[in-house]
Structure formats: C-alpha cells, structure tokens
Short mmCIF file of C-alpha atoms in Angstrom, two decimals:
data_model
loop_
_atom_site.label_atom_id
_atom_site.label_comp_id
_atom_site.label_asym_id
_atom_site.label_seq_id
_atom_site.Cartn_x
_atom_site.Cartn_y
_atom_site.Cartn_z
CA HIS G 1 49.14 43.97 -34.46
CA PRO G 2 52.73 43.08 -33.63
CA PRO G 3 53.14 39.52 -32.32
CA TYR G 4 54.03 40.70 -28.82
CA PRO G 5 51.06 39.74 -26.59
CA TYR G 6 51.39 35.94 -26.90
CA TRP G 7 55.06 35.51 -26.03
CA THR G 8 54.91 38.36 -23.55
CA ALA G 9 52.11 36.56 -21.67
CA VAL G 10 54.09 33.31 -21.86
CA GLY G 11 57.23 35.05 -20.61
CA VAL G 12 55.39 36.70 -17.72
CA THR G 13 53.81 33.36 -16.75
CA TRP G 14 57.20 31.62 -16.95
CA LEU G 15 58.97 34.33 -14.93
CA ASP G 16 56.20 34.20 -12.32
CA GLY G 17 56.68 30.43 -12.01
CA VAL G 18 60.46 30.82 -11.73
CA ASP G 19 60.05 33.47 -9.03
CA PHE G 20 57.72 31.12 -7.12
CA GLU G 21 60.24 28.28 -7.32
CA ILE G 22 63.07 30.58 -6.17
CA GLN G 23 61.00 31.52 -3.11
CA LEU G 24 60.39 27.83 -2.33
CA ILE G 25 64.11 27.04 -2.64
CA ALA G 26 65.02 30.03 -0.46
CA ARG G 27 62.61 28.90 2.26
CA ASN G 28 63.69 25.24 2.14
CA PRO G 29 67.48 25.09 1.84
#
C-alpha cells in the first residue's frame, strides 16, 4: 500500500477547514 491515504485524509480535512474559514471571512468583512 502506498502511503497516500493518511496524508490525503489530513490534506482534505485541512483544505475543508481552510474553505470554512474563507467563507467566514467573506461573510464577515
């Protein structure tokens, strides 16, 4: 098994959190 799943899951979680924060910033300038 290549070591993809772990850091891919971490990256997806991190990107999802960043996207959420960007939405908050966009709504509350």
